[in-house]
PDB file of C-alpha atoms and ligand atoms in Angstrom:
ATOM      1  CA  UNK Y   1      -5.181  28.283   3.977  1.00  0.00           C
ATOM      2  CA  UNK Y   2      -4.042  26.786   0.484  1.00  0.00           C
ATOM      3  CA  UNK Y   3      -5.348  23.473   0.369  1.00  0.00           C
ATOM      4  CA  UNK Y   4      -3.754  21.110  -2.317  1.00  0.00           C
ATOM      5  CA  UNK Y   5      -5.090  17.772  -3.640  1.00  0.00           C
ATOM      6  CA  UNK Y   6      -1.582  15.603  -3.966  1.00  0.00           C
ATOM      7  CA  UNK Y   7      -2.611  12.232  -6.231  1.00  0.00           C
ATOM      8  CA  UNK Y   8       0.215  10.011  -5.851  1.00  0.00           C
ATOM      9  CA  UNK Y   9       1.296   7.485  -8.532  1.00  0.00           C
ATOM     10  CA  UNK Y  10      -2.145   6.285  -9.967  1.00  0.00           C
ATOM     11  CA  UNK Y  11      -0.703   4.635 -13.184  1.00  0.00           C
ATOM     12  CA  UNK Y  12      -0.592   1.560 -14.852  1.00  0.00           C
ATOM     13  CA  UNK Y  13       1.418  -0.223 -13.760  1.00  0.00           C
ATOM     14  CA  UNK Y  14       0.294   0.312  -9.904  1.00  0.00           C
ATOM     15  CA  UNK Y  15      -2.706  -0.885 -10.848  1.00  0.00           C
ATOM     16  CA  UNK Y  16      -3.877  -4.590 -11.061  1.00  0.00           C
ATOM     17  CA  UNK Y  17      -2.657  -6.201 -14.340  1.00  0.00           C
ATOM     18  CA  UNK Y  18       0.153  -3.707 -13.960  1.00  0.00           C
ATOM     19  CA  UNK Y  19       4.098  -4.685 -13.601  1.00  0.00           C
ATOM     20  CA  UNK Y  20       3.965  -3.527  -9.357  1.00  0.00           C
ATOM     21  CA  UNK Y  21       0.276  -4.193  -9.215  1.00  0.00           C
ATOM     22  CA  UNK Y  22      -1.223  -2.653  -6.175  1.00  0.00           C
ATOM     23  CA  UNK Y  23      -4.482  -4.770  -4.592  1.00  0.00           C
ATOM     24  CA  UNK Y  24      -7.555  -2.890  -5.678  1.00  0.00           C
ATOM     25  CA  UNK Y  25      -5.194   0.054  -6.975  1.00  0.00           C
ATOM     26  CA  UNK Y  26      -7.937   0.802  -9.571  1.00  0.00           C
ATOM     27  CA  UNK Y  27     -10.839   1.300  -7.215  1.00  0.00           C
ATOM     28  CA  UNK Y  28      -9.689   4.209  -5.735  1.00  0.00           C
ATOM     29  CA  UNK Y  29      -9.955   6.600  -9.331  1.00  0.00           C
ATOM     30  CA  UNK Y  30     -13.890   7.221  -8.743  1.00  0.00           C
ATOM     31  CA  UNK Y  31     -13.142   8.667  -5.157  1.00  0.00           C
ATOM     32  CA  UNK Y  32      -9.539  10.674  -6.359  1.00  0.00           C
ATOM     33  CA  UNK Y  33     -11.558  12.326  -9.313  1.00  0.00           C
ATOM     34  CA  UNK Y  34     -14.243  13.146  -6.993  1.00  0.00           C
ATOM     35  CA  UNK Y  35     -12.370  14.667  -4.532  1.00  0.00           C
ATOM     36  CA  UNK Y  36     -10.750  16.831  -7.106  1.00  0.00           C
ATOM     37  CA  UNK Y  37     -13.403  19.178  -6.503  1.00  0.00           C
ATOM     38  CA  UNK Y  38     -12.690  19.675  -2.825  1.00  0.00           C
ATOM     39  CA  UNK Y  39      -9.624  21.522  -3.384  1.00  0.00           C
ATOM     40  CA  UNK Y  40      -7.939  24.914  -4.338  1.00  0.00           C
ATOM     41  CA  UNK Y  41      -5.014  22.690  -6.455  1.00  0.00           C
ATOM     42  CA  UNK Y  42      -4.563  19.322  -7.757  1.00  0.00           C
ATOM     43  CA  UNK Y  43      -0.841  17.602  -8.370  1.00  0.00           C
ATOM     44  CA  UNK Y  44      -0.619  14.557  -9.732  1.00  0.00           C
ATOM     45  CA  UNK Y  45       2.811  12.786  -9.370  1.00  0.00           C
ATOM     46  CA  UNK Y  46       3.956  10.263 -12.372  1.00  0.00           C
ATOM     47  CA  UNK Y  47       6.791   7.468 -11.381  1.00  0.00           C
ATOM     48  CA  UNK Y  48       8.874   7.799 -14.504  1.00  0.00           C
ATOM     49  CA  UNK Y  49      11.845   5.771 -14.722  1.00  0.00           C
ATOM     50  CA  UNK Y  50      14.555   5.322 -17.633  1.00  0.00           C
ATOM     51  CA  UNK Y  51      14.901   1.740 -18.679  1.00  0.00           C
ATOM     52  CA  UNK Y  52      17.862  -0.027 -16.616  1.00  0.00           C
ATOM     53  CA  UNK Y  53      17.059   2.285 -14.052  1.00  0.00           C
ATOM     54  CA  UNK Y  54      18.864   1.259 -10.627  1.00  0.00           C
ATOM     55  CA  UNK Y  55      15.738   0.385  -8.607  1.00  0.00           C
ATOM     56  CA  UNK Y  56      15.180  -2.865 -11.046  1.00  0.00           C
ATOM     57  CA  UNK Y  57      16.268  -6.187  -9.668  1.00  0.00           C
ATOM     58  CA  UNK Y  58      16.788  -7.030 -13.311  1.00  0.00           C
ATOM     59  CA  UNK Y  59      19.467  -4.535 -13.238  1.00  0.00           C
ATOM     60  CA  UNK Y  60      21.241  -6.223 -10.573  1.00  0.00           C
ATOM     61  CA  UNK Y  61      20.686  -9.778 -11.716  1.00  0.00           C
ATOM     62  CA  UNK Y  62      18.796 -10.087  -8.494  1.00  0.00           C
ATOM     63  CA  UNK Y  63      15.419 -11.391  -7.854  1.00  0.00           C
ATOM     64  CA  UNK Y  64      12.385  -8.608  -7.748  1.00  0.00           C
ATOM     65  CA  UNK Y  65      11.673  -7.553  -4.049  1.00  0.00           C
ATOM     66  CA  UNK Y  66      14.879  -8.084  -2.746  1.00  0.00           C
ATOM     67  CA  UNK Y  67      16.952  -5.868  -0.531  1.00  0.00           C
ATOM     68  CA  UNK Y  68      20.023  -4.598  -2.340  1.00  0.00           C
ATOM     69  CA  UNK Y  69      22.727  -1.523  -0.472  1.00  0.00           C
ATOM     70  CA  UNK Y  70      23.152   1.590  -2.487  1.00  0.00           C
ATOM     71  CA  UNK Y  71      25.702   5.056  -1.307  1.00  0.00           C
ATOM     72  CA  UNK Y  72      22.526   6.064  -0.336  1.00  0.00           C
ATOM     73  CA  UNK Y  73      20.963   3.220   1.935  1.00  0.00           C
ATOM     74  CA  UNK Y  74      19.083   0.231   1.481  1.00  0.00           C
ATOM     75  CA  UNK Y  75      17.099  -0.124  -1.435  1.00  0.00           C
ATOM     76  CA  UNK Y  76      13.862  -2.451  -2.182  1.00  0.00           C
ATOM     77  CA  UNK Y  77      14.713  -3.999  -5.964  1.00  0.00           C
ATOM     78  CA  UNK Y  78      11.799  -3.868  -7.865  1.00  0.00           C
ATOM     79  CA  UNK Y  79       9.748  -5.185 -10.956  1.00  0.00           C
ATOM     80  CA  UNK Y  80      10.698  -3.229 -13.804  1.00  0.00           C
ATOM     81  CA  UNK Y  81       7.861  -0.867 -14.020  1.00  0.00           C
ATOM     82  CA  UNK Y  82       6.881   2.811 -14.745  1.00  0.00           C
ATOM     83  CA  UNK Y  83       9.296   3.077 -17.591  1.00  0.00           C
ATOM     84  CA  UNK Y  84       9.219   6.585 -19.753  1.00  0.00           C
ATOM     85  CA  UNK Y  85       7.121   6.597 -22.066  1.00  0.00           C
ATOM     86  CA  UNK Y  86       5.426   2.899 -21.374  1.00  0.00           C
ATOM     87  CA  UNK Y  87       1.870   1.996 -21.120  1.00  0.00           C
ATOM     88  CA  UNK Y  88       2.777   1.251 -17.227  1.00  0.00           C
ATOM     89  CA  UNK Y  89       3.684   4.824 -16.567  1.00  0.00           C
ATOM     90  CA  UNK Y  90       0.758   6.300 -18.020  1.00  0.00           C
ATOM     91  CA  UNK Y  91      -2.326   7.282 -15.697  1.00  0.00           C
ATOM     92  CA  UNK Y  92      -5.168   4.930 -15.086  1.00  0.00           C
ATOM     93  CA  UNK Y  93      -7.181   6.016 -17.891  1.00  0.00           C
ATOM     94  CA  UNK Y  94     -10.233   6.639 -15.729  1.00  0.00           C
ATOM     95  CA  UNK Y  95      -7.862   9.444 -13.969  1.00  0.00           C
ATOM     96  CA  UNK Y  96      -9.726  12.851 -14.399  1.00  0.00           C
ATOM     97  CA  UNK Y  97      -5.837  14.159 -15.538  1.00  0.00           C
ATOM     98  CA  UNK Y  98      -7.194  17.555 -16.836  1.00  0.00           C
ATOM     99  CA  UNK Y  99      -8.026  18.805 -13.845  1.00  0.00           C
ATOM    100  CA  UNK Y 100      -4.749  19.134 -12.349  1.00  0.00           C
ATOM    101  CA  UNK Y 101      -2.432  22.019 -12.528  1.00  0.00           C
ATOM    102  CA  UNK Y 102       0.979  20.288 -12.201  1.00  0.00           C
ATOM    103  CA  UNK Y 103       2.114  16.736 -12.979  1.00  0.00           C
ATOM    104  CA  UNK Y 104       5.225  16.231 -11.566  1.00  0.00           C
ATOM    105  CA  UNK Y 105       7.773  13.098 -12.782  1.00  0.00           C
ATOM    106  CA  UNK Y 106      10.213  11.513 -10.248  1.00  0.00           C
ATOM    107  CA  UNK Y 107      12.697   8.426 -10.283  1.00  0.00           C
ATOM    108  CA  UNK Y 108      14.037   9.552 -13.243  1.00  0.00           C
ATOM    109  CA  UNK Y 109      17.753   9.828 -12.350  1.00  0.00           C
ATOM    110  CA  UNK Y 110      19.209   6.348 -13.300  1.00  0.00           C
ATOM    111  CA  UNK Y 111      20.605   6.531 -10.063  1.00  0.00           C
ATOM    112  CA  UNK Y 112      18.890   7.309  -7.263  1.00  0.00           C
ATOM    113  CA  UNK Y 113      15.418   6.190  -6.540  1.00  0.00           C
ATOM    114  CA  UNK Y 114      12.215   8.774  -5.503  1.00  0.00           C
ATOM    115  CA  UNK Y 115       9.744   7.525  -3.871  1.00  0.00           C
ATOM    116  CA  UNK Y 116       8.754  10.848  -2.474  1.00  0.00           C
ATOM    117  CA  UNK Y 117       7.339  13.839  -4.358  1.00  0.00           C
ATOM    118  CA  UNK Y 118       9.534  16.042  -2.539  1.00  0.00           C
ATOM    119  CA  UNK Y 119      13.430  14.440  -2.570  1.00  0.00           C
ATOM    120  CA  UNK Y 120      14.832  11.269  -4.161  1.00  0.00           C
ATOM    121  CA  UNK Y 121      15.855   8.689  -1.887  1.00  0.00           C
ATOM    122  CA  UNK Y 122      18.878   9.948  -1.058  1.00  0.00           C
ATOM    123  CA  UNK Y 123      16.627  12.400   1.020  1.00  0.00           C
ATOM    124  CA  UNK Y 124      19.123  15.438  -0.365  1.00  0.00           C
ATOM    125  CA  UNK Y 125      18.084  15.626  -4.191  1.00  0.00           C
ATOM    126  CA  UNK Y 126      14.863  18.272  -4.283  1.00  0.00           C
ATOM    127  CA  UNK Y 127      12.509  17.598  -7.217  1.00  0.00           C
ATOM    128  CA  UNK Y 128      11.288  21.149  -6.644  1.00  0.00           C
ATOM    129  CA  UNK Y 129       7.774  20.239  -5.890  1.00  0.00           C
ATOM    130  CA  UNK Y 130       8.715  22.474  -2.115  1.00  0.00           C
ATOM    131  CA  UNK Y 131       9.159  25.159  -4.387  1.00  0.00           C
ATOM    132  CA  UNK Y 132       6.017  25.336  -6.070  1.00  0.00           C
ATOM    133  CA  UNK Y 133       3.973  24.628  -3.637  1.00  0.00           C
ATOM    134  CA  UNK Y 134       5.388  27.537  -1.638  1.00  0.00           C
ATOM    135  CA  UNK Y 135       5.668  30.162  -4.324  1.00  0.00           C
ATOM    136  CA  UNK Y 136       1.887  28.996  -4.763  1.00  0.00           C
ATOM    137  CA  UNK Y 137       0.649  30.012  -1.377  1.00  0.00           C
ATOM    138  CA  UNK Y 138      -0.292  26.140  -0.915  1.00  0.00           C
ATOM    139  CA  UNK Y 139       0.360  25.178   3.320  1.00  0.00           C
ATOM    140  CA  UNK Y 140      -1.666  22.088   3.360  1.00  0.00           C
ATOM    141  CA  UNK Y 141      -2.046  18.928   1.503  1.00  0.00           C
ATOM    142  CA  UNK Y 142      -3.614  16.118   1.555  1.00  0.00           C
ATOM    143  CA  UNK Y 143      -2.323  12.966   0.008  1.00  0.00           C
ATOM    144  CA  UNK Y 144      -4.354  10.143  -1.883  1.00  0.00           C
ATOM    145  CA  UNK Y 145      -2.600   7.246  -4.085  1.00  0.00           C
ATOM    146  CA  UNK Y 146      -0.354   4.649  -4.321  1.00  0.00           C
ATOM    147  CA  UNK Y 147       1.214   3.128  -2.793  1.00  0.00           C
ATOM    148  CA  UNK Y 148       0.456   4.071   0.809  1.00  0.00           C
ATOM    149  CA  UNK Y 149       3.490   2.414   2.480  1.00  0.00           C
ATOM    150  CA  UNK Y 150       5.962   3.850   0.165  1.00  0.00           C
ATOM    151  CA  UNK Y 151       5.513   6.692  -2.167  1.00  0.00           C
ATOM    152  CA  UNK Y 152       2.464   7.795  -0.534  1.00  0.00           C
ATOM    153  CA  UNK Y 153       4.173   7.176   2.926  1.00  0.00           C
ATOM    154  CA  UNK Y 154       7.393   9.110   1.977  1.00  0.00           C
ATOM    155  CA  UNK Y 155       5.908  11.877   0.541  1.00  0.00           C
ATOM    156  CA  UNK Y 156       3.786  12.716   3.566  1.00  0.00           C
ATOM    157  CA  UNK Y 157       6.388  12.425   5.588  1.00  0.00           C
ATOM    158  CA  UNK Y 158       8.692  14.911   3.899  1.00  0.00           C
ATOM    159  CA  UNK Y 159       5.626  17.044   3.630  1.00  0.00           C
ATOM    160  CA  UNK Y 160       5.378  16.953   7.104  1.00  0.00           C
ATOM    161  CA  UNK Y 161       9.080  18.042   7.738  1.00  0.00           C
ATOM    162  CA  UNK Y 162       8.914  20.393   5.746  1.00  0.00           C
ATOM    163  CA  UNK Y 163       6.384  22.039   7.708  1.00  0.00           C
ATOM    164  CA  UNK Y 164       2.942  21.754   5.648  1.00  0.00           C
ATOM    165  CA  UNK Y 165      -0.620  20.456   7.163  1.00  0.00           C
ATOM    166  CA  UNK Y 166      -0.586  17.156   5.948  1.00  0.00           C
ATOM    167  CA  UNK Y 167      -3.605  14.641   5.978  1.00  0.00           C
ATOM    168  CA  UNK Y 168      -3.278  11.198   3.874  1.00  0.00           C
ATOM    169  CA  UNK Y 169      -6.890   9.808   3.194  1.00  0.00           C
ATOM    170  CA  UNK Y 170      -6.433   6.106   3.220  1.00  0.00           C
ATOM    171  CA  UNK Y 171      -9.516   5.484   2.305  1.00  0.00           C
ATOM    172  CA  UNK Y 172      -8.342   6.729  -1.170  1.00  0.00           C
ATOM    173  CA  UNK Y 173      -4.970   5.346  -0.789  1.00  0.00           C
ATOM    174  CA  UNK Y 174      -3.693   1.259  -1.820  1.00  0.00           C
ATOM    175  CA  UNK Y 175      -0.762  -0.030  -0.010  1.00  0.00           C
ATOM    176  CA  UNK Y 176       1.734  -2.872  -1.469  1.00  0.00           C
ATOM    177  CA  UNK Y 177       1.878  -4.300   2.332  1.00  0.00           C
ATOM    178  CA  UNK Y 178       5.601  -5.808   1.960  1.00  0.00           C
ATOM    179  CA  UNK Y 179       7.320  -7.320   5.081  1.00  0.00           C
ATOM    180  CA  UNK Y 180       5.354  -4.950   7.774  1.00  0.00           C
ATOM    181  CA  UNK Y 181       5.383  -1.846   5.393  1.00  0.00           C
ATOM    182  CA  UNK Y 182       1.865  -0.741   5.870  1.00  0.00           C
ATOM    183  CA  UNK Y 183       2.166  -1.111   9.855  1.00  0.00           C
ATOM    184  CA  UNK Y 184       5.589   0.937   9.545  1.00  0.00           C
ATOM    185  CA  UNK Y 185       4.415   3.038   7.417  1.00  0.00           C
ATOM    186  CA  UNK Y 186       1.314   4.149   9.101  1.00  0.00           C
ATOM    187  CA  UNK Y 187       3.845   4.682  12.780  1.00  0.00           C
ATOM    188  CA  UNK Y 188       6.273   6.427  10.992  1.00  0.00           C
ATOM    189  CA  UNK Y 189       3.854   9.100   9.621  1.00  0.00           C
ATOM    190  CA  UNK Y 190       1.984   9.525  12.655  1.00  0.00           C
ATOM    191  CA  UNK Y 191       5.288   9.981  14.669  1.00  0.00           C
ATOM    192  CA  UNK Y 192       5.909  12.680  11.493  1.00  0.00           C
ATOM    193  CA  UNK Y 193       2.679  14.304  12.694  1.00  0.00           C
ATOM    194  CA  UNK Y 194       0.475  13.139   9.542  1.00  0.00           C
ATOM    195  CA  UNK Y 195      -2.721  12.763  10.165  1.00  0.00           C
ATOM    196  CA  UNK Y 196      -4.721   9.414   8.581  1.00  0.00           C
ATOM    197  CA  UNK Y 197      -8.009  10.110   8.375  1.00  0.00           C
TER     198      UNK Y 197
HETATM  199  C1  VGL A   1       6.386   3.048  -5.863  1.00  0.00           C
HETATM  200  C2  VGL A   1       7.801   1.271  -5.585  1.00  0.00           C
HETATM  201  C3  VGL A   1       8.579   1.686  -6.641  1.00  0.00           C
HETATM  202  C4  VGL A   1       5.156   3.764  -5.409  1.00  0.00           C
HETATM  203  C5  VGL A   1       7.156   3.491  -6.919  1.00  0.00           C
HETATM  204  O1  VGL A   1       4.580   4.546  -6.205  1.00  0.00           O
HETATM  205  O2  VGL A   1       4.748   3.563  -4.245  1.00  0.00           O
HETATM  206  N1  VGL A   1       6.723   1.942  -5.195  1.00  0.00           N
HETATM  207  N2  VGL A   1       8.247   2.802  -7.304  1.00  0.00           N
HETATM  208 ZN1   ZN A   2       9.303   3.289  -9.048  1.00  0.00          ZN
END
């Protein structure tokens, strides 16, 4: 088997001090850049969003962390954060970034939000990461990051679907914990067949 290292979001702005800070988002980089060398591929993923983008509750005149309906189904509002080009969207600088062969950008359609690696939140739009991986060989991942309730947590899961071995270390992984999202997060990728180790 093809065994890929998927790093998930580690930037800035996840990060504490960052515009979405995760808890402890920074204390995972020592264990991710370890782990590195544990695996046959590394992918980092980069959250890389235009300014005005439609994910922003300052787009919507709406206060951050609010629910808001879009075509595609209900969306969190969020901080603005992880805009192109920003200090936010870069890696944590402690991020061994060399060592991976692909970084990957998502939530870049004004749009339509990604939270997954795989599709944008409209759960038809590919980002082509499937591709890749397949073309590569690569049938399992495992998945390290942020944040584990919701780009960590959707990724997986579409992993999963899409029929690869997936395992999501949470020891390496930082959740935002909104409202029950860890909890749901961790059901709905077991039910997915993810396994948390
Ligand atoms: C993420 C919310 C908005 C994440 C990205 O990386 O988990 N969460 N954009
Ligand atoms: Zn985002």
């Amino acid at each position: 088997m093809t065994h890929a290292l998927i790093v998930i979001d580690v930037q800035n702005d996840f990060c504490p001090g960052g515009a979405l800070a995760v808890a402890d988002g920074d204390t995972i980089v020592p264990g991710i850049n370890a782990a590195m060398n544990d695996f046959d591929a590394v992918i980092l993923t980069q959250d890389w969003h235009p300014a005005g983008h439609s994910s922003f509750a300052s787009s919507h005149d709406a206060a951050p962390m609010s629910m808001t309906q879009m075509p595609y189904g209900p969306q969190v509002l969020w901080p603005d954060h992880c805009i192109q080009g920003s200090t936010g969207a870069q890696f944590h600088p402690d991020l061994t970034v060399d060592r991976a062969d692909l970084i990957i950008r998502k939530g870049f359609n004004p749009a339509i939000d990604s939270y997954s690696a795989f599709f944008e939140n409209d759960q038809t739009t590919p980002t082509g990461l499937k591709g890749y991986l397949r073309t590569r060989g690569i049938d399992r991942l495992t998945l390290v990051g942020l944040a584990t309730d919701f780009c960590v947590n959707y990724s997986a899961v579409d992993a999963a679907r899409l029929g690869f071995d997936v395992t999501v270390r949470m020891d390496l992984c930082r959740a935002i914990d909104f409202d029950g999202s860890l909890d749901a997060a961790k059901a709905g990728m077991q039910a997915a067949g993810v396994t948390l180790s």
